[in-house]
PDB file of C-alpha atoms and ligand atoms in Angstrom:
ATOM      1  CA  MET K  21     116.923  92.811  77.077  1.00 58.00           C
ATOM      2  CA  LYS K  22     113.876  90.814  77.620  1.00 69.00           C
ATOM      3  CA  LYS K  23     110.417  91.978  76.651  1.00 89.00           C
ATOM      4  CA  ILE K  24     108.430  93.259  79.663  1.00 96.00           C
ATOM      5  CA  ASP K  25     104.648  92.399  79.389  1.00 97.00           C
ATOM      6  CA  GLY K  26     103.707  92.890  83.030  1.00 98.00           C
ATOM      7  CA  VAL K  27     104.891  95.194  85.899  1.00 98.00           C
ATOM      8  CA  ILE K  28     104.319  93.968  89.538  1.00 98.00           C
ATOM      9  CA  PHE K  29     104.453  96.603  92.107  1.00 98.00           C
ATOM     10  CA  ASP K  30     105.159  96.241  95.751  1.00 97.00           C
ATOM     11  CA  LEU K  31     102.713  98.559  97.660  1.00 96.00           C
ATOM     12  CA  ASP K  32     104.231  99.670 100.994  1.00 94.00           C
ATOM     13  CA  GLY K  33     107.098 102.175 100.200  1.00 93.00           C
ATOM     14  CA  VAL K  34     106.759 101.819  96.437  1.00 96.00           C
ATOM     15  CA  LEU K  35     103.167 103.050  95.653  1.00 97.00           C
ATOM     16  CA  VAL K  36     102.026 104.558  98.913  1.00 96.00           C
ATOM     17  CA  THR K  37     103.708 105.920 102.173  1.00 88.00           C
ATOM     18  CA  THR K  38     102.491 103.221 104.637  1.00 92.00           C
ATOM     19  CA  ASP K  39     106.053 102.464 105.708  1.00 87.00           C
ATOM     20  CA  ASP K  40     105.895 105.253 108.368  1.00 90.00           C
ATOM     21  CA  CYS K  41     102.424 103.895 109.595  1.00 95.00           C
ATOM     22  CA  HIS K  42     104.352 100.393 110.102  1.00 96.00           C
ATOM     23  CA  TYR K  43     107.082 101.933 111.912  1.00 97.00           C
ATOM     24  CA  LEU K  44     104.675 104.001 114.249  1.00 97.00           C
ATOM     25  CA  GLY K  45     102.400 100.911 114.965  1.00 98.00           C
ATOM     26  CA  TRP K  46     105.417  98.719 115.811  1.00 98.00           C
ATOM     27  CA  LYS K  47     107.016 101.516 117.921  1.00 98.00           C
ATOM     28  CA  ARG K  48     103.743 101.940 120.206  1.00 98.00           C
ATOM     29  CA  MET K  49     103.627  98.323 120.833  1.00 98.00           C
ATOM     30  CA  ALA K  50     107.387  98.035 121.548  1.00 98.00           C
ATOM     31  CA  ASP K  51     107.324 100.993 123.765  1.00 98.00           C
ATOM     32  CA  GLU K  52     104.350  99.547 125.657  1.00 97.00           C
ATOM     33  CA  GLU K  53     106.464  96.290 126.150  1.00 96.00           C
ATOM     34  CA  ASN K  54     109.700  98.162 126.979  1.00 97.00           C
ATOM     35  CA  ILE K  55     111.333  96.564 123.936  1.00 98.00           C
ATOM     36  CA  TYR K  56     113.891  98.680 122.251  1.00 98.00           C
ATOM     37  CA  PHE K  57     113.015  99.682 118.681  1.00 98.00           C
ATOM     38  CA  ASP K  58     114.272 102.368 116.432  1.00 97.00           C
ATOM     39  CA  ARG K  59     114.185 103.241 112.622  1.00 96.00           C
ATOM     40  CA  ALA K  60     117.262 101.303 111.808  1.00 96.00           C
ATOM     41  CA  ILE K  61     115.643  98.205 113.143  1.00 97.00           C
ATOM     42  CA  ASN K  62     112.513  99.169 111.150  1.00 95.00           C
ATOM     43  CA  GLU K  63     114.275  99.123 107.965  1.00 93.00           C
ATOM     44  CA  ARG K  64     114.918  95.420 108.369  1.00 93.00           C
ATOM     45  CA  LEU K  65     111.044  94.807 108.513  1.00 94.00           C
ATOM     46  CA  ARG K  66     110.542  96.300 104.886  1.00 91.00           C
ATOM     47  CA  GLY K  67     108.699  93.586 102.693  1.00 89.00           C
ATOM     48  CA  VAL K  68     108.845  91.103 105.769  1.00 92.00           C
ATOM     49  CA  SER K  69     105.545  89.585 107.000  1.00 93.00           C
ATOM     50  CA  ARG K  70     103.838  90.646 110.236  1.00 96.00           C
ATOM     51  CA  MET K  71     104.979  87.668 112.284  1.00 96.00           C
ATOM     52  CA  ASP K  72     108.472  87.507 110.849  1.00 95.00           C
ATOM     53  CA  SER K  73     108.681  91.407 111.720  1.00 96.00           C
ATOM     54  CA  LEU K  74     107.678  90.660 115.325  1.00 98.00           C
ATOM     55  CA  ALA K  75     110.494  88.062 115.479  1.00 98.00           C
ATOM     56  CA  ILE K  76     113.052  90.741 114.414  1.00 97.00           C
ATOM     57  CA  ILE K  77     111.668  93.060 116.882  1.00 98.00           C
ATOM     58  CA  LEU K  78     111.798  90.391 119.693  1.00 98.00           C
ATOM     59  CA  GLU K  79     115.662  90.039 119.239  1.00 98.00           C
ATOM     60  CA  LYS K  80     115.822  93.123 121.571  1.00 98.00           C
ATOM     61  CA  ALA K  81     113.409  91.684 124.124  1.00 97.00           C
ATOM     62  CA  THR K  82     114.860  90.731 127.649  1.00 95.00           C
ATOM     63  CA  ARG K  83     112.422  87.923 128.112  1.00 96.00           C
ATOM     64  CA  SER K  84     110.798  85.240 125.961  1.00 96.00           C
ATOM     65  CA  TYR K  85     107.111  85.269 124.864  1.00 97.00           C
ATOM     66  CA  THR K  86     104.693  82.513 124.433  1.00 98.00           C
ATOM     67  CA  GLU K  87     102.947  81.958 120.990  1.00 98.00           C
ATOM     68  CA  ASP K  88      99.787  83.239 122.417  1.00 98.00           C
ATOM     69  CA  GLU K  89     101.524  86.488 123.579  1.00 98.00           C
ATOM     70  CA  LYS K  90     103.160  86.881 120.124  1.00 98.00           C
ATOM     71  CA  GLN K  91      99.885  86.646 118.366  1.00 98.00           C
ATOM     72  CA  ARG K  92      98.320  89.183 120.652  1.00 98.00           C
ATOM     73  CA  MET K  93     101.371  91.619 120.214  1.00 98.00           C
ATOM     74  CA  ALA K  94     101.016  91.367 116.477  1.00 98.00           C
ATOM     75  CA  ALA K  95      97.381  91.824 116.630  1.00 98.00           C
ATOM     76  CA  ARG K  96      97.675  95.017 118.799  1.00 98.00           C
ATOM     77  CA  LYS K  97     100.489  96.423 116.468  1.00 98.00           C
ATOM     78  CA  ASN K  98      97.996  95.750 113.452  1.00 98.00           C
ATOM     79  CA  ALA K  99      95.081  97.635 115.364  1.00 98.00           C
ATOM     80  CA  TYR K 100      97.301 100.565 115.750  1.00 98.00           C
ATOM     81  CA  TYR K 101      98.580 100.189 112.207  1.00 98.00           C
ATOM     82  CA  VAL K 102      94.793  99.894 110.814  1.00 98.00           C
ATOM     83  CA  GLU K 103      93.960 103.171 112.752  1.00 97.00           C
ATOM     84  CA  LEU K 104      96.659 104.988 111.029  1.00 97.00           C
ATOM     85  CA  ILE K 105      96.065 103.702 107.518  1.00 96.00           C
ATOM     86  CA  GLY K 106      92.469 104.827 107.917  1.00 96.00           C
ATOM     87  CA  LYS K 107      93.588 108.413 107.420  1.00 95.00           C
ATOM     88  CA  LEU K 108      95.320 107.600 104.243  1.00 96.00           C
ATOM     89  CA  THR K 109      94.059 109.410 101.024  1.00 97.00           C
ATOM     90  CA  ALA K 110      94.999 109.585  97.371  1.00 97.00           C
ATOM     91  CA  ASN K 111      97.482 112.212  98.627  1.00 96.00           C
ATOM     92  CA  ASP K 112      99.541 109.561 100.003  1.00 96.00           C
ATOM     93  CA  ILE K 113     100.164 107.897  96.824  1.00 97.00           C
ATOM     94  CA  LEU K 114     104.062 108.437  96.279  1.00 96.00           C
ATOM     95  CA  PRO K 115     105.190 110.955  93.508  1.00 96.00           C
ATOM     96  CA  GLY K 116     105.328 109.685  90.042  1.00 97.00           C
ATOM     97  CA  ALA K 117     103.339 106.529  90.839  1.00 97.00           C
ATOM     98  CA  MET K 118     100.266 107.668  89.018  1.00 97.00           C
ATOM     99  CA  ASP K 119     102.142 108.740  85.966  1.00 97.00           C
ATOM    100  CA  VAL K 120     103.860 105.467  85.726  1.00 97.00           C
ATOM    101  CA  LEU K 121     100.608 103.439  86.001  1.00 98.00           C
ATOM    102  CA  ASN K 122      99.094 105.640  83.386  1.00 97.00           C
ATOM    103  CA  LEU K 123     102.042 105.231  80.929  1.00 97.00           C
ATOM    104  CA  LEU K 124     101.928 101.381  81.445  1.00 97.00           C
ATOM    105  CA  LYS K 125      98.255 101.200  80.859  1.00 97.00           C
ATOM    106  CA  LYS K 126      98.883 103.248  77.709  1.00 96.00           C
ATOM    107  CA  ARG K 127     101.381 100.999  76.421  1.00 96.00           C
ATOM    108  CA  GLY K 128      99.104  97.947  76.981  1.00 96.00           C
ATOM    109  CA  ILE K 129     101.363  96.680  79.732  1.00 97.00           C
ATOM    110  CA  LYS K 130      99.642  94.691  82.450  1.00 98.00           C
ATOM    111  CA  ILE K 131      99.961  95.821  86.021  1.00 98.00           C
ATOM    112  CA  ALA K 132      99.688  93.902  89.364  1.00 98.00           C
ATOM    113  CA  ILE K 133     100.243  94.341  93.024  1.00 98.00           C
ATOM    114  CA  GLY K 134     102.709  91.945  94.788  1.00 98.00           C
ATOM    115  CA  SER K 135     102.558  92.877  98.654  1.00 96.00           C
ATOM    116  CA  SER K 136     103.302  91.049 101.707  1.00 94.00           C
ATOM    117  CA  SER K 137     100.659  92.949 103.386  1.00 95.00           C
ATOM    118  CA  LYS K 138      97.424  91.440 104.727  1.00 96.00           C
ATOM    119  CA  ASN K 139      96.108  95.089 104.628  1.00 97.00           C
ATOM    120  CA  THR K 140      96.392  95.430 100.919  1.00 97.00           C
ATOM    121  CA  PRO K 141      92.659  95.608 100.178  1.00 97.00           C
ATOM    122  CA  ILE K 142      92.144  98.290 102.922  1.00 97.00           C
ATOM    123  CA  ILE K 143      95.077 100.453 101.604  1.00 97.00           C
ATOM    124  CA  LEU K 144      93.926 100.179  97.885  1.00 98.00           C
ATOM    125  CA  LYS K 145      90.480 101.347  98.842  1.00 97.00           C
ATOM    126  CA  GLN K 146      91.818 104.121 100.897  1.00 97.00           C
ATOM    127  CA  ILE K 147      93.949 105.520  98.189  1.00 97.00           C
ATOM    128  CA  GLY K 148      91.195 105.020  95.481  1.00 97.00           C
ATOM    129  CA  LEU K 149      93.259 102.370  93.490  1.00 98.00           C
ATOM    130  CA  GLU K 150      91.043  99.294  94.400  1.00 97.00           C
ATOM    131  CA  ASN K 151      90.120  98.844  90.670  1.00 97.00           C
ATOM    132  CA  ALA K 152      93.114 100.208  89.024  1.00 98.00           C
ATOM    133  CA  PHE K 153      95.099  96.820  88.747  1.00 98.00           C
ATOM    134  CA  ASP K 154      94.861  93.740  86.519  1.00 98.00           C
ATOM    135  CA  ALA K 155      95.672  91.519  89.456  1.00 98.00           C
ATOM    136  CA  VAL K 156      96.117  91.780  93.137  1.00 98.00           C
ATOM    137  CA  ALA K 157      98.406  89.239  95.023  1.00 98.00           C
ATOM    138  CA  ASP K 158      98.877  89.809  98.736  1.00 97.00           C
ATOM    139  CA  GLY K 159      99.748  88.547 102.219  1.00 95.00           C
ATOM    140  CA  ASN K 160      96.208  87.078 102.504  1.00 96.00           C
ATOM    141  CA  GLN K 161      96.976  84.513  99.596  1.00 96.00           C
ATOM    142  CA  ILE K 162     100.444  83.348 100.451  1.00 96.00           C
ATOM    143  CA  THR K 163     102.174  81.269 102.934  1.00 94.00           C
ATOM    144  CA  HIS K 164     105.875  82.243 102.351  1.00 93.00           C
ATOM    145  CA  SER K 165     106.688  85.854 102.738  1.00 90.00           C
ATOM    146  CA  LYS K 166     109.608  87.691 100.784  1.00 93.00           C
ATOM    147  CA  PRO K 167     112.387  86.763  99.933  1.00 95.00           C
ATOM    148  CA  ASN K 168     110.189  83.783  98.917  1.00 96.00           C
ATOM    149  CA  PRO K 169     108.926  84.591  95.464  1.00 98.00           C
ATOM    150  CA  GLU K 170     105.444  83.226  96.169  1.00 98.00           C
ATOM    151  CA  VAL K 171     103.685  86.455  95.983  1.00 98.00           C
ATOM    152  CA  PHE K 172     105.222  87.557  92.781  1.00 98.00           C
ATOM    153  CA  LEU K 173     104.798  84.126  91.049  1.00 98.00           C
ATOM    154  CA  LEU K 174     101.123  84.373  92.181  1.00 98.00           C
ATOM    155  CA  ALA K 175     100.886  87.844  90.583  1.00 98.00           C
ATOM    156  CA  ALA K 176     102.582  86.677  87.426  1.00 98.00           C
ATOM    157  CA  LYS K 177     100.247  83.772  87.259  1.00 98.00           C
ATOM    158  CA  LEU K 178      97.078  86.014  87.781  1.00 98.00           C
ATOM    159  CA  LEU K 179      98.290  88.129  84.968  1.00 98.00           C
ATOM    160  CA  LYS K 180      98.718  85.044  82.815  1.00 98.00           C
ATOM    161  CA  LEU K 181     102.390  85.763  82.191  1.00 98.00           C
ATOM    162  CA  ASN K 182     105.738  83.848  82.680  1.00 98.00           C
ATOM    163  CA  PRO K 183     107.946  85.278  85.353  1.00 98.00           C
ATOM    164  CA  ALA K 184     110.566  86.308  82.890  1.00 97.00           C
ATOM    165  CA  GLU K 185     108.125  88.535  81.261  1.00 97.00           C
ATOM    166  CA  CYS K 186     107.441  90.520  84.390  1.00 98.00           C
ATOM    167  CA  LEU K 187     109.374  93.414  86.071  1.00 98.00           C
ATOM    168  CA  VAL K 188     108.927  93.816  89.816  1.00 98.00           C
ATOM    169  CA  VAL K 189     109.288  97.278  91.465  1.00 98.00           C
ATOM    170  CA  GLU K 190     110.385  97.093  94.986  1.00 97.00           C
ATOM    171  CA  ASP K 191     111.739  99.091  97.972  1.00 95.00           C
ATOM    172  CA  ALA K 192     112.864  96.260 100.105  1.00 95.00           C
ATOM    173  CA  ASP K 193     116.090  94.158  99.874  1.00 95.00           C
ATOM    174  CA  ALA K 194     113.733  91.024 100.848  1.00 95.00           C
ATOM    175  CA  GLY K 195     111.628  91.899  98.039  1.00 97.00           C
ATOM    176  CA  VAL K 196     114.486  92.301  95.399  1.00 98.00           C
ATOM    177  CA  GLU K 197     115.483  88.920  96.287  1.00 98.00           C
ATOM    178  CA  ALA K 198     112.087  87.506  96.017  1.00 98.00           C
ATOM    179  CA  ALA K 199     111.786  88.951  92.507  1.00 98.00           C
ATOM    180  CA  LEU K 200     115.330  87.536  91.494  1.00 98.00           C
ATOM    181  CA  ASN K 201     114.361  83.995  93.087  1.00 98.00           C
ATOM    182  CA  GLY K 202     111.271  84.076  90.902  1.00 98.00           C
ATOM    183  CA  GLY K 203     113.173  84.566  87.900  1.00 98.00           C
ATOM    184  CA  MET K 204     111.914  88.201  87.262  1.00 98.00           C
ATOM    185  CA  SER K 205     113.875  91.415  86.608  1.00 97.00           C
ATOM    186  CA  VAL K 206     113.558  93.955  89.346  1.00 98.00           C
ATOM    187  CA  LEU K 207     113.728  97.809  89.707  1.00 98.00           C
ATOM    188  CA  GLY K 208     114.877  98.837  93.124  1.00 98.00           C
ATOM    189  CA  VAL K 209     113.504 102.194  94.452  1.00 97.00           C
ATOM    190  CA  GLY K 210     113.651 104.088  97.649  1.00 95.00           C
ATOM    191  CA  SER K 211     115.400 102.005 100.184  1.00 93.00           C
ATOM    192  CA  ALA K 212     116.430  99.364  97.581  1.00 96.00           C
ATOM    193  CA  SER K 213     117.577 102.152  94.962  1.00 96.00           C
ATOM    194  CA  LYS K 214     121.324 101.136  95.848  1.00 96.00           C
ATOM    195  CA  ASN K 215     120.787  97.499  95.982  1.00 97.00           C
ATOM    196  CA  GLN K 216     123.301  96.141  93.432  1.00 97.00           C
ATOM    197  CA  ARG K 217     121.355  92.967  93.072  1.00 98.00           C
ATOM    198  CA  ALA K 218     118.580  94.923  91.485  1.00 98.00           C
ATOM    199  CA  THR K 219     118.503  94.873  87.726  1.00 97.00           C
ATOM    200  CA  TYR K 220     117.506  98.685  87.448  1.00 97.00           C
ATOM    201  CA  HIS K 221     117.682 101.523  89.950  1.00 96.00           C
ATOM    202  CA  GLY K 222     115.979 104.771  90.632  1.00 96.00           C
ATOM    203  CA  GLU K 223     115.493 107.108  93.607  1.00 95.00           C
ATOM    204  CA  SER K 224     111.622 107.037  93.130  1.00 94.00           C
ATOM    205  CA  LEU K 225     109.043 106.471  90.628  1.00 97.00           C
ATOM    206  CA  ALA K 226     109.132 110.180  89.875  1.00 96.00           C
ATOM    207  CA  THR K 227     112.751 109.854  88.575  1.00 95.00           C
ATOM    208  CA  VAL K 228     112.711 106.500  86.610  1.00 95.00           C
ATOM    209  CA  ASP K 229     112.443 106.469  82.890  1.00 94.00           C
ATOM    210  CA  PHE K 230     110.207 103.594  82.300  1.00 93.00           C
ATOM    211  CA  ASN K 231     110.280 103.955  78.564  1.00 92.00           C
ATOM    212  CA  SER K 232     114.050 103.165  78.651  1.00 92.00           C
ATOM    213  CA  ILE K 233     113.525 100.124  80.748  1.00 93.00           C
ATOM    214  CA  LEU K 234     110.685  98.774  78.643  1.00 90.00           C
ATOM    215  CA  GLY K 235     112.521  99.469  75.424  1.00 83.00           C
TER     216      GLY K 235
HETATM  217  P1  B16 H 325     100.635  93.512 107.245  1.00 50.94           P
HETATM  218  P2  B16 H 325     104.983  95.264 101.142  1.00 50.94           P
HETATM  219  C1  B16 H 325     104.845  94.808 103.629  1.00 50.94           C
HETATM  220  O1  B16 H 325     104.355  95.294 102.585  1.00 50.94           O
HETATM  221  C2  B16 H 325     105.577  95.842 104.661  1.00 50.94           C
HETATM  222  O2  B16 H 325     106.790  96.156 103.764  1.00 50.94           O
HETATM  223  C3  B16 H 325     106.151  95.061 105.826  1.00 50.94           C
HETATM  224  O3  B16 H 325     106.718  95.992 106.678  1.00 50.94           O
HETATM  225  C4  B16 H 325     104.989  94.484 106.617  1.00 50.94           C
HETATM  226  O4  B16 H 325     105.354  93.896 107.765  1.00 50.94           O
HETATM  227  C5  B16 H 325     104.267  93.472 105.598  1.00 50.94           C
HETATM  228  O5  B16 H 325     103.823  94.033 104.529  1.00 50.94           O
HETATM  229  C6  B16 H 325     103.124  92.856 106.290  1.00 50.94           C
HETATM  230  O6  B16 H 325     102.114  93.808 106.476  1.00 50.94           O
HETATM  231  O7  B16 H 325     101.015  93.647 108.724  1.00 50.94           O
HETATM  232  O8  B16 H 325      99.880  94.651 106.897  1.00 50.94           O
HETATM  233  O9  B16 H 325     100.048  92.160 106.758  1.00 50.94           O
HETATM  234  O10 B16 H 325     106.149  96.157 101.216  1.00 50.94           O
HETATM  235  O11 B16 H 325     105.357  93.760 100.725  1.00 50.94           O
HETATM  236  O12 B16 H 325     103.949  95.993 100.335  1.00 50.94           O
HETATM  237 MG1   MG H 326     107.736  97.673 100.189  1.00 50.94          MG
END
């Protein structure tokens, strides 16, 4: 087992319950456009960038859209989403997350965020964790979204660690692949808890024994 000196957390679906806000934002936009969209399709959007998510939603569209229309649809969804995340508080931090962050700090292990979301700064502020991490890498700083490892490699670099020294915590299959593509070990939780490609598995942060993973 390799020594882990840093843990990189995905944000949506790992630390905070924003995944439903994404669903509701896309659903409102899709309904307005008469495009079929349901929770099964929404599962495919986990960890995927905003424009790549729209491309998946448009697979069900009955007409094609111009680039300009696509930009405006994505902006509309984001406005609906930002309205919803404006209501987030520390109560929306997922069970077990604070205990894990405190345990890691106590053990001297560095912690970072590795999220595809351009709304990461707003979300961290809403839930009161804007100063909790040693590094934040998010959708504003990258050009390639998960499964490309760019966001996790940036987080490792900001932590001044080698990828092999980092563990990623992810709820998305795209994020599990991104971590592996970056040469990192990965703990799959939530929707990725049964992903056989993940190095470690857990239903949620509340049930994972981090001490046994860290050794
Ligand atoms: P935004 P994560 C991802 O965040 C979400 O899982 C994904 O559903 C979303 O499309 C993506 O962020 C981009 O979000 O529109 O806010 O930039 O899971 O990587 O923390
Ligand atoms: Mg996620």
